[in-house]
Amino acid sequence: MALLSDLINLNLSDTTKKVIAEYIWIGGSGMDLRSKARTLPGPVSDPSKLPKWNYDGSSTGQAPGEDSEVILYPQAIFRDPFRGGNNILVICDAYTPAGEPIPTNKRHHAAKIFSHPDVAAEETWYGIEQEYTLLQKDVKWPLGWPVGGYPGPQGPYYCGIGADKAWGRDIVDAHYKACLYAGINISGINGEVMPGQWEFQVGPSVGISAGDELWAARYILERITEIAGVVLSFDPKPIQGDWNGAGAHTNYSTKSMRNDGGFEVIKKAIGKLGLRHKEHIAAYGEGNERRLTGRHETADINTFLWGVANRGASIRVGRDTENAGKGYFEDRRPASNMDPYVVTSMIAETTLLWKP
């Protein structure tokens, strides 16, 4: 008799050309990922060759019950690490039947910014450091922490190893490999300052692909934690008190910043970001005020400052960039629950298109 695991791991390519496409979209909260699968007659590698689909928007907080149909437009394809073979994950955005982007479709506006000739010419590169917290399922308390209690103070956990310092490494490594399999440009992982908290990095990715890849990586991570029976949290301050919050530091460069004389371009870009600090903060994730307190490696939410190698600044420039006179900078303000389509396109818009 076949075991359930045998059936899950069946290789469909032995018997059929058909493949399974998992359509993925963002729900009404702006952070709740949804997905459903459909069968395709054969392998597909170009999103434009995939059929549009629909879903019940009244069940995701994105449409009224009397007019509930929302249309999914396939935008990016990744290999499916769960089903393997030629099966795929499909990142979609959502539209009304008339073809208008729904309010929670942040990708549509971002794509318009990235397709602007002045932005496209600069080949915007992003590297996003996604922090997250693993929680015990039934008590919603960090993995490895005594229920209702606390571990020892922060210090030994950042990039730490050992059964008393690192909890959830099997999930983290499974996610790392699954993202590489999927074709996501994941560039690394590490344990974070608060125990039970981890980080992965996506990039360098160009333009709109940074958002597509980060959302796909989030989806894969949530599926893996589902399998492991662990809850995934992107809350920017999951535990109050003397514990680090969770951010999504966003590293950014343009072609002009990467060329000789780029440090001057970087300083001008940072100056423009400072002038729009309030607008950026408003778009950089909910609950960020609980994280950006001026403590725990953050700047105060109401203060904009930048510095070289300063992890207490809004914008950090690395020593290597200062020494080379060119490179990139890091926006440390985005919260872990930010929308990468919003953050990446807003940085590009402010630094390349906005006129003070």
PDB file of C-alpha atoms in Angstrom, residues 41-288:
ATOM      1  CA  PRO A  41      -1.481  20.902 -20.606  1.00  0.00           C
ATOM      2  CA  GLY A  42       2.319  21.204 -20.591  1.00  0.00           C
ATOM      3  CA  PRO A  43       5.347  23.130 -19.275  1.00  0.00           C
ATOM      4  CA  VAL A  44       5.256  26.946 -19.406  1.00  0.00           C
ATOM      5  CA  SER A  45       8.196  29.309 -18.845  1.00  0.00           C
ATOM      6  CA  ASP A  46       6.709  32.636 -20.001  1.00  0.00           C
ATOM      7  CA  PRO A  47       4.070  34.282 -17.742  1.00  0.00           C
ATOM      8  CA  SER A  48       2.356  35.842 -20.763  1.00  0.00           C
ATOM      9  CA  LYS A  49       1.596  32.327 -22.030  1.00  0.00           C
ATOM     10  CA  LEU A  50      -0.335  31.470 -18.861  1.00  0.00           C
ATOM     11  CA  PRO A  51      -4.117  31.913 -18.715  1.00  0.00           C
ATOM     12  CA  LYS A  52      -5.615  34.615 -16.508  1.00  0.00           C
ATOM     13  CA  TRP A  53      -7.708  33.231 -13.679  1.00  0.00           C
ATOM     14  CA  ASN A  54     -10.156  34.522 -11.079  1.00  0.00           C
ATOM     15  CA  TYR A  55     -11.014  34.154  -7.416  1.00  0.00           C
ATOM     16  CA  ASP A  56     -13.698  35.143  -4.925  1.00  0.00           C
ATOM     17  CA  GLY A  57     -12.570  38.545  -3.697  1.00  0.00           C
ATOM     18  CA  SER A  58     -15.376  38.703  -1.123  1.00  0.00           C
ATOM     19  CA  SER A  59     -13.577  35.926   0.769  1.00  0.00           C
ATOM     20  CA  THR A  60     -10.248  37.796   0.855  1.00  0.00           C
ATOM     21  CA  GLY A  61     -11.545  41.269   1.747  1.00  0.00           C
ATOM     22  CA  GLN A  62     -10.994  42.559  -1.789  1.00  0.00           C
ATOM     23  CA  ALA A  63     -14.477  42.703  -3.359  1.00  0.00           C
ATOM     24  CA  PRO A  64     -18.135  42.918  -2.298  1.00  0.00           C
ATOM     25  CA  GLY A  65     -20.250  39.755  -2.303  1.00  0.00           C
ATOM     26  CA  GLU A  66     -22.566  41.037  -5.033  1.00  0.00           C
ATOM     27  CA  ASP A  67     -19.619  41.591  -7.424  1.00  0.00           C
ATOM     28  CA  SER A  68     -16.954  39.298  -6.065  1.00  0.00           C
ATOM     29  CA  GLU A  69     -14.908  38.210  -9.078  1.00  0.00           C
ATOM     30  CA  VAL A  70     -11.282  39.369  -9.117  1.00  0.00           C
ATOM     31  CA  ILE A  71      -8.997  38.540 -12.036  1.00  0.00           C
ATOM     32  CA  LEU A  72      -5.455  37.196 -11.598  1.00  0.00           C
ATOM     33  CA  TYR A  73      -2.806  38.272 -14.116  1.00  0.00           C
ATOM     34  CA  PRO A  74       0.271  35.975 -14.095  1.00  0.00           C
ATOM     35  CA  GLN A  75       3.444  38.063 -13.774  1.00  0.00           C
ATOM     36  CA  ALA A  76       6.384  35.850 -12.742  1.00  0.00           C
ATOM     37  CA  ILE A  77       7.166  32.125 -12.765  1.00  0.00           C
ATOM     38  CA  PHE A  78       9.308  30.122 -10.355  1.00  0.00           C
ATOM     39  CA  ARG A  79      10.015  26.395 -10.129  1.00  0.00           C
ATOM     40  CA  ASP A  80       7.847  24.668  -7.519  1.00  0.00           C
ATOM     41  CA  PRO A  81      10.098  23.167  -4.800  1.00  0.00           C
ATOM     42  CA  PHE A  82       7.160  21.368  -3.198  1.00  0.00           C
ATOM     43  CA  ARG A  83       5.888  19.444  -6.224  1.00  0.00           C
ATOM     44  CA  GLY A  84       9.136  19.383  -8.219  1.00  0.00           C
ATOM     45  CA  GLY A  85       9.315  18.373 -11.871  1.00  0.00           C
ATOM     46  CA  ASN A  86       7.968  20.912 -14.342  1.00  0.00           C
ATOM     47  CA  ASN A  87       5.428  22.249 -11.857  1.00  0.00           C
ATOM     48  CA  ILE A  88       5.533  25.990 -11.189  1.00  0.00           C
ATOM     49  CA  LEU A  89       4.716  28.768  -8.755  1.00  0.00           C
ATOM     50  CA  VAL A  90       3.101  31.806 -10.390  1.00  0.00           C
ATOM     51  CA  ILE A  91       3.211  35.260  -8.811  1.00  0.00           C
ATOM     52  CA  CYS A  92       0.090  37.178  -9.876  1.00  0.00           C
ATOM     53  CA  ASP A  93      -1.435  40.591  -9.362  1.00  0.00           C
ATOM     54  CA  ALA A  94      -5.146  41.323  -9.193  1.00  0.00           C
ATOM     55  CA  TYR A  95      -7.582  43.346 -11.337  1.00  0.00           C
ATOM     56  CA  THR A  96     -11.280  44.021 -11.698  1.00  0.00           C
ATOM     57  CA  PRO A  97     -13.061  42.319 -14.618  1.00  0.00           C
ATOM     58  CA  ALA A  98     -12.791  45.693 -16.412  1.00  0.00           C
ATOM     59  CA  GLY A  99      -8.990  45.509 -16.179  1.00  0.00           C
ATOM     60  CA  GLU A 100      -8.435  48.077 -13.409  1.00  0.00           C
ATOM     61  CA  PRO A 101      -5.914  47.188 -10.672  1.00  0.00           C
ATOM     62  CA  ILE A 102      -7.682  46.643  -7.349  1.00  0.00           C
ATOM     63  CA  PRO A 103      -6.556  48.872  -4.426  1.00  0.00           C
ATOM     64  CA  THR A 104      -4.328  46.185  -2.868  1.00  0.00           C
ATOM     65  CA  ASN A 105      -2.500  45.628  -6.177  1.00  0.00           C
ATOM     66  CA  LYS A 106       0.714  47.519  -5.447  1.00  0.00           C
ATOM     67  CA  ARG A 107       2.642  45.786  -8.213  1.00  0.00           C
ATOM     68  CA  HIS A 108       0.820  47.629 -10.994  1.00  0.00           C
ATOM     69  CA  HIS A 109       2.002  51.080  -9.865  1.00  0.00           C
ATOM     70  CA  ALA A 110       5.512  49.788  -9.161  1.00  0.00           C
ATOM     71  CA  ALA A 111       5.771  48.350 -12.688  1.00  0.00           C
ATOM     72  CA  LYS A 112       4.875  51.762 -14.120  1.00  0.00           C
ATOM     73  CA  ILE A 113       7.679  53.414 -12.167  1.00  0.00           C
ATOM     74  CA  PHE A 114      10.234  50.773 -13.136  1.00  0.00           C
ATOM     75  CA  SER A 115       9.268  51.026 -16.810  1.00  0.00           C
ATOM     76  CA  HIS A 116       9.827  54.812 -16.814  1.00  0.00           C
ATOM     77  CA  PRO A 117      12.760  55.483 -19.176  1.00  0.00           C
ATOM     78  CA  ASP A 118      14.715  57.448 -16.547  1.00  0.00           C
ATOM     79  CA  VAL A 119      14.413  54.601 -14.052  1.00  0.00           C
ATOM     80  CA  ALA A 120      15.038  51.791 -16.550  1.00  0.00           C
ATOM     81  CA  ALA A 121      18.207  53.520 -17.786  1.00  0.00           C
ATOM     82  CA  GLU A 122      19.651  53.469 -14.245  1.00  0.00           C
ATOM     83  CA  GLU A 123      19.259  49.673 -13.800  1.00  0.00           C
ATOM     84  CA  THR A 124      18.126  49.870 -10.170  1.00  0.00           C
ATOM     85  CA  TRP A 125      19.560  47.073  -8.023  1.00  0.00           C
ATOM     86  CA  TYR A 126      18.013  45.957  -4.742  1.00  0.00           C
ATOM     87  CA  GLY A 127      19.081  43.636  -1.970  1.00  0.00           C
ATOM     88  CA  ILE A 128      16.375  43.107   0.654  1.00  0.00           C
ATOM     89  CA  GLU A 129      17.175  41.726   4.123  1.00  0.00           C
ATOM     90  CA  GLN A 130      13.963  40.056   5.267  1.00  0.00           C
ATOM     91  CA  GLU A 131      13.791  39.445   9.011  1.00  0.00           C
ATOM     92  CA  TYR A 132      11.070  37.237  10.496  1.00  0.00           C
ATOM     93  CA  THR A 133      10.167  35.446  13.713  1.00  0.00           C
ATOM     94  CA  LEU A 134       9.227  31.803  14.188  1.00  0.00           C
ATOM     95  CA  LEU A 135       6.471  31.225  16.752  1.00  0.00           C
ATOM     96  CA  GLN A 136       5.238  28.122  18.574  1.00  0.00           C
ATOM     97  CA  LYS A 137       1.889  27.318  16.988  1.00  0.00           C
ATOM     98  CA  ASP A 138      -0.423  26.968  19.964  1.00  0.00           C
ATOM     99  CA  VAL A 139       0.931  29.757  22.173  1.00  0.00           C
ATOM    100  CA  LYS A 140       2.217  32.251  19.551  1.00  0.00           C
ATOM    101  CA  TRP A 141       5.446  32.660  21.530  1.00  0.00           C
ATOM    102  CA  PRO A 142       8.916  32.589  19.872  1.00  0.00           C
ATOM    103  CA  LEU A 143      10.325  29.196  18.994  1.00  0.00           C
ATOM    104  CA  GLY A 144      12.687  27.915  21.674  1.00  0.00           C
ATOM    105  CA  TRP A 145      11.454  30.310  24.364  1.00  0.00           C
ATOM    106  CA  PRO A 146       9.985  28.841  27.566  1.00  0.00           C
ATOM    107  CA  VAL A 147       6.194  29.228  27.391  1.00  0.00           C
ATOM    108  CA  GLY A 148       5.252  32.424  29.186  1.00  0.00           C
ATOM    109  CA  GLY A 149       8.899  33.079  30.005  1.00  0.00           C
ATOM    110  CA  TYR A 150      12.049  34.497  28.506  1.00  0.00           C
ATOM    111  CA  PRO A 151      15.443  33.185  27.471  1.00  0.00           C
ATOM    112  CA  GLY A 152      18.671  34.847  28.505  1.00  0.00           C
ATOM    113  CA  PRO A 153      19.274  38.411  27.278  1.00  0.00           C
ATOM    114  CA  GLN A 154      20.369  39.208  23.731  1.00  0.00           C
ATOM    115  CA  GLY A 155      24.015  38.729  22.891  1.00  0.00           C
ATOM    116  CA  PRO A 156      24.764  35.078  22.069  1.00  0.00           C
ATOM    117  CA  TYR A 157      21.991  34.579  19.505  1.00  0.00           C
ATOM    118  CA  TYR A 158      23.036  36.717  16.522  1.00  0.00           C
ATOM    119  CA  CYS A 159      24.580  34.302  14.003  1.00  0.00           C
ATOM    120  CA  GLY A 160      24.778  31.902  16.937  1.00  0.00           C
ATOM    121  CA  ILE A 161      25.028  28.127  16.899  1.00  0.00           C
ATOM    122  CA  GLY A 162      24.055  25.537  19.462  1.00  0.00           C
ATOM    123  CA  ALA A 163      20.881  24.049  20.916  1.00  0.00           C
ATOM    124  CA  ASP A 164      20.628  26.854  23.492  1.00  0.00           C
ATOM    125  CA  LYS A 165      21.087  29.671  20.953  1.00  0.00           C
ATOM    126  CA  ALA A 166      19.570  28.721  17.572  1.00  0.00           C
ATOM    127  CA  TRP A 167      16.030  27.431  17.136  1.00  0.00           C
ATOM    128  CA  GLY A 168      14.448  26.607  13.788  1.00  0.00           C
ATOM    129  CA  ARG A 169      17.586  26.081  11.706  1.00  0.00           C
ATOM    130  CA  ASP A 170      15.988  23.130   9.867  1.00  0.00           C
ATOM    131  CA  ILE A 171      13.220  25.447   8.644  1.00  0.00           C
ATOM    132  CA  VAL A 172      15.737  28.131   7.671  1.00  0.00           C
ATOM    133  CA  ASP A 173      17.967  25.754   5.693  1.00  0.00           C
ATOM    134  CA  ALA A 174      14.986  24.101   3.998  1.00  0.00           C
ATOM    135  CA  HIS A 175      13.818  27.552   2.927  1.00  0.00           C
ATOM    136  CA  TYR A 176      17.273  28.526   1.667  1.00  0.00           C
ATOM    137  CA  LYS A 177      17.541  25.471  -0.570  1.00  0.00           C
ATOM    138  CA  ALA A 178      13.910  25.670  -1.716  1.00  0.00           C
ATOM    139  CA  CYS A 179      14.436  29.278  -2.850  1.00  0.00           C
ATOM    140  CA  LEU A 180      17.568  28.348  -4.789  1.00  0.00           C
ATOM    141  CA  TYR A 181      15.642  25.494  -6.405  1.00  0.00           C
ATOM    142  CA  ALA A 182      12.804  27.865  -7.298  1.00  0.00           C
ATOM    143  CA  GLY A 183      15.170  30.240  -9.094  1.00  0.00           C
ATOM    144  CA  ILE A 184      14.930  33.024  -6.511  1.00  0.00           C
ATOM    145  CA  ASN A 185      18.118  35.047  -6.176  1.00  0.00           C
ATOM    146  CA  ILE A 186      18.449  34.378  -2.451  1.00  0.00           C
ATOM    147  CA  SER A 187      21.908  35.456  -1.365  1.00  0.00           C
ATOM    148  CA  GLY A 188      22.187  34.321   2.243  1.00  0.00           C
ATOM    149  CA  ILE A 189      20.673  33.608   5.667  1.00  0.00           C
ATOM    150  CA  ASN A 190      21.607  34.256   9.295  1.00  0.00           C
ATOM    151  CA  GLY A 191      20.286  34.016  12.813  1.00  0.00           C
ATOM    152  CA  GLU A 192      19.158  37.372  14.188  1.00  0.00           C
ATOM    153  CA  VAL A 193      19.727  39.238  17.460  1.00  0.00           C
ATOM    154  CA  MET A 194      16.487  38.092  19.108  1.00  0.00           C
ATOM    155  CA  PRO A 195      16.343  34.309  19.596  1.00  0.00           C
ATOM    156  CA  GLY A 196      13.759  32.660  17.350  1.00  0.00           C
ATOM    157  CA  GLN A 197      14.288  35.399  14.776  1.00  0.00           C
ATOM    158  CA  TRP A 198      16.049  34.846  11.452  1.00  0.00           C
ATOM    159  CA  GLU A 199      16.856  36.686   8.259  1.00  0.00           C
ATOM    160  CA  PHE A 200      17.208  35.854   4.585  1.00  0.00           C
ATOM    161  CA  GLN A 201      18.462  38.148   1.851  1.00  0.00           C
ATOM    162  CA  VAL A 202      17.122  38.413  -1.698  1.00  0.00           C
ATOM    163  CA  GLY A 203      19.182  40.137  -4.359  1.00  0.00           C
ATOM    164  CA  PRO A 204      20.787  41.777  -6.085  1.00  0.00           C
ATOM    165  CA  SER A 205      17.580  41.932  -8.123  1.00  0.00           C
ATOM    166  CA  VAL A 206      16.722  44.483 -10.788  1.00  0.00           C
ATOM    167  CA  GLY A 207      13.587  46.628 -10.659  1.00  0.00           C
ATOM    168  CA  ILE A 208      10.232  44.894 -10.320  1.00  0.00           C
ATOM    169  CA  SER A 209      11.859  41.465  -9.988  1.00  0.00           C
ATOM    170  CA  ALA A 210      12.955  42.361  -6.438  1.00  0.00           C
ATOM    171  CA  GLY A 211       9.318  42.458  -5.349  1.00  0.00           C
ATOM    172  CA  ASP A 212       8.397  39.315  -7.274  1.00  0.00           C
ATOM    173  CA  GLU A 213      11.291  37.369  -5.756  1.00  0.00           C
ATOM    174  CA  LEU A 214      10.696  38.530  -2.190  1.00  0.00           C
ATOM    175  CA  TRP A 215       6.985  37.666  -2.330  1.00  0.00           C
ATOM    176  CA  ALA A 216       7.817  34.243  -3.785  1.00  0.00           C
ATOM    177  CA  ALA A 217      10.382  33.692  -1.001  1.00  0.00           C
ATOM    178  CA  ARG A 218       7.807  34.698   1.619  1.00  0.00           C
ATOM    179  CA  TYR A 219       5.299  32.260   0.119  1.00  0.00           C
ATOM    180  CA  ILE A 220       7.816  29.395   0.197  1.00  0.00           C
ATOM    181  CA  LEU A 221       8.748  30.199   3.800  1.00  0.00           C
ATOM    182  CA  GLU A 222       5.118  30.209   4.898  1.00  0.00           C
ATOM    183  CA  ARG A 223       4.534  26.864   3.195  1.00  0.00           C
ATOM    184  CA  ILE A 224       7.584  25.359   4.918  1.00  0.00           C
ATOM    185  CA  THR A 225       6.493  26.626   8.344  1.00  0.00           C
ATOM    186  CA  GLU A 226       3.046  25.159   7.618  1.00  0.00           C
ATOM    187  CA  ILE A 227       4.673  21.766   7.080  1.00  0.00           C
ATOM    188  CA  ALA A 228       6.772  22.167  10.240  1.00  0.00           C
ATOM    189  CA  GLY A 229       3.802  23.210  12.385  1.00  0.00           C
ATOM    190  CA  VAL A 230       5.382  26.566  13.210  1.00  0.00           C
ATOM    191  CA  VAL A 231       3.795  30.018  12.812  1.00  0.00           C
ATOM    192  CA  LEU A 232       5.591  32.625  10.697  1.00  0.00           C
ATOM    193  CA  SER A 233       5.438  36.236  11.905  1.00  0.00           C
ATOM    194  CA  PHE A 234       6.461  39.388  10.044  1.00  0.00           C
ATOM    195  CA  ASP A 235       5.428  41.627  12.944  1.00  0.00           C
ATOM    196  CA  PRO A 236       8.005  44.442  13.234  1.00  0.00           C
ATOM    197  CA  LYS A 237       8.089  44.172  17.051  1.00  0.00           C
ATOM    198  CA  PRO A 238       6.777  40.733  18.039  1.00  0.00           C
ATOM    199  CA  ILE A 239       8.014  40.946  21.635  1.00  0.00           C
ATOM    200  CA  GLN A 240       7.863  44.187  23.582  1.00  0.00           C
ATOM    201  CA  GLY A 241      10.706  45.223  25.831  1.00  0.00           C
ATOM    202  CA  ASP A 242      14.453  44.923  25.433  1.00  0.00           C
ATOM    203  CA  TRP A 243      14.318  42.781  22.303  1.00  0.00           C
ATOM    204  CA  ASN A 244      15.198  43.668  18.733  1.00  0.00           C
ATOM    205  CA  GLY A 245      12.398  44.235  16.247  1.00  0.00           C
ATOM    206  CA  ALA A 246      12.194  42.842  12.724  1.00  0.00           C
ATOM    207  CA  GLY A 247      12.930  44.924   9.655  1.00  0.00           C
ATOM    208  CA  ALA A 248      13.432  44.575   5.933  1.00  0.00           C
ATOM    209  CA  HIS A 249      16.522  46.675   5.309  1.00  0.00           C
ATOM    210  CA  THR A 250      16.598  47.582   1.630  1.00  0.00           C
ATOM    211  CA  ASN A 251      19.948  48.009  -0.124  1.00  0.00           C
ATOM    212  CA  TYR A 252      19.830  50.121  -3.260  1.00  0.00           C
ATOM    213  CA  SER A 253      22.060  51.314  -6.054  1.00  0.00           C
ATOM    214  CA  THR A 254      21.762  52.781  -9.532  1.00  0.00           C
ATOM    215  CA  LYS A 255      24.172  52.587 -12.440  1.00  0.00           C
ATOM    216  CA  SER A 256      25.338  56.132 -11.646  1.00  0.00           C
ATOM    217  CA  MET A 257      25.993  55.166  -8.017  1.00  0.00           C
ATOM    218  CA  ARG A 258      28.003  52.135  -9.086  1.00  0.00           C
ATOM    219  CA  ASN A 259      30.181  54.146 -11.501  1.00  0.00           C
ATOM    220  CA  ASP A 260      33.117  56.396 -10.622  1.00  0.00           C
ATOM    221  CA  GLY A 261      31.919  59.431  -8.691  1.00  0.00           C
ATOM    222  CA  GLY A 262      28.954  57.460  -7.429  1.00  0.00           C
ATOM    223  CA  PHE A 263      29.340  58.558  -3.810  1.00  0.00           C
ATOM    224  CA  GLU A 264      28.263  62.084  -4.744  1.00  0.00           C
ATOM    225  CA  VAL A 265      25.203  60.627  -6.488  1.00  0.00           C
ATOM    226  CA  ILE A 266      24.461  58.597  -3.350  1.00  0.00           C
ATOM    227  CA  LYS A 267      24.635  61.675  -1.123  1.00  0.00           C
ATOM    228  CA  LYS A 268      22.233  63.583  -3.386  1.00  0.00           C
ATOM    229  CA  ALA A 269      19.823  60.623  -3.377  1.00  0.00           C
ATOM    230  CA  ILE A 270      19.961  60.405   0.429  1.00  0.00           C
ATOM    231  CA  GLY A 271      19.217  64.120   0.611  1.00  0.00           C
ATOM    232  CA  LYS A 272      16.041  63.617  -1.417  1.00  0.00           C
ATOM    233  CA  LEU A 273      15.002  60.674   0.760  1.00  0.00           C
ATOM    234  CA  GLY A 274      15.390  62.901   3.822  1.00  0.00           C
ATOM    235  CA  LEU A 275      13.034  65.481   2.356  1.00  0.00           C
ATOM    236  CA  ARG A 276      10.341  62.822   1.906  1.00  0.00           C
ATOM    237  CA  HIS A 277      10.994  60.992   5.181  1.00  0.00           C
ATOM    238  CA  LYS A 278       7.393  61.192   6.433  1.00  0.00           C
ATOM    239  CA  GLU A 279       5.962  59.892   3.148  1.00  0.00           C
ATOM    240  CA  HIS A 280       8.359  56.944   3.151  1.00  0.00           C
ATOM    241  CA  ILE A 281       7.720  56.077   6.793  1.00  0.00           C
ATOM    242  CA  ALA A 282       3.966  56.070   6.122  1.00  0.00           C
ATOM    243  CA  ALA A 283       4.508  53.475   3.372  1.00  0.00           C
ATOM    244  CA  TYR A 284       7.171  51.346   5.060  1.00  0.00           C
ATOM    245  CA  GLY A 285       4.998  48.922   7.041  1.00  0.00           C
ATOM    246  CA  GLU A 286       2.304  48.863   9.739  1.00  0.00           C
ATOM    247  CA  GLY A 287       3.368  48.985  13.372  1.00  0.00           C
ATOM    248  CA  ASN A 288       6.795  50.338  12.457  1.00  0.00           C
TER     249      ASN A 288
END
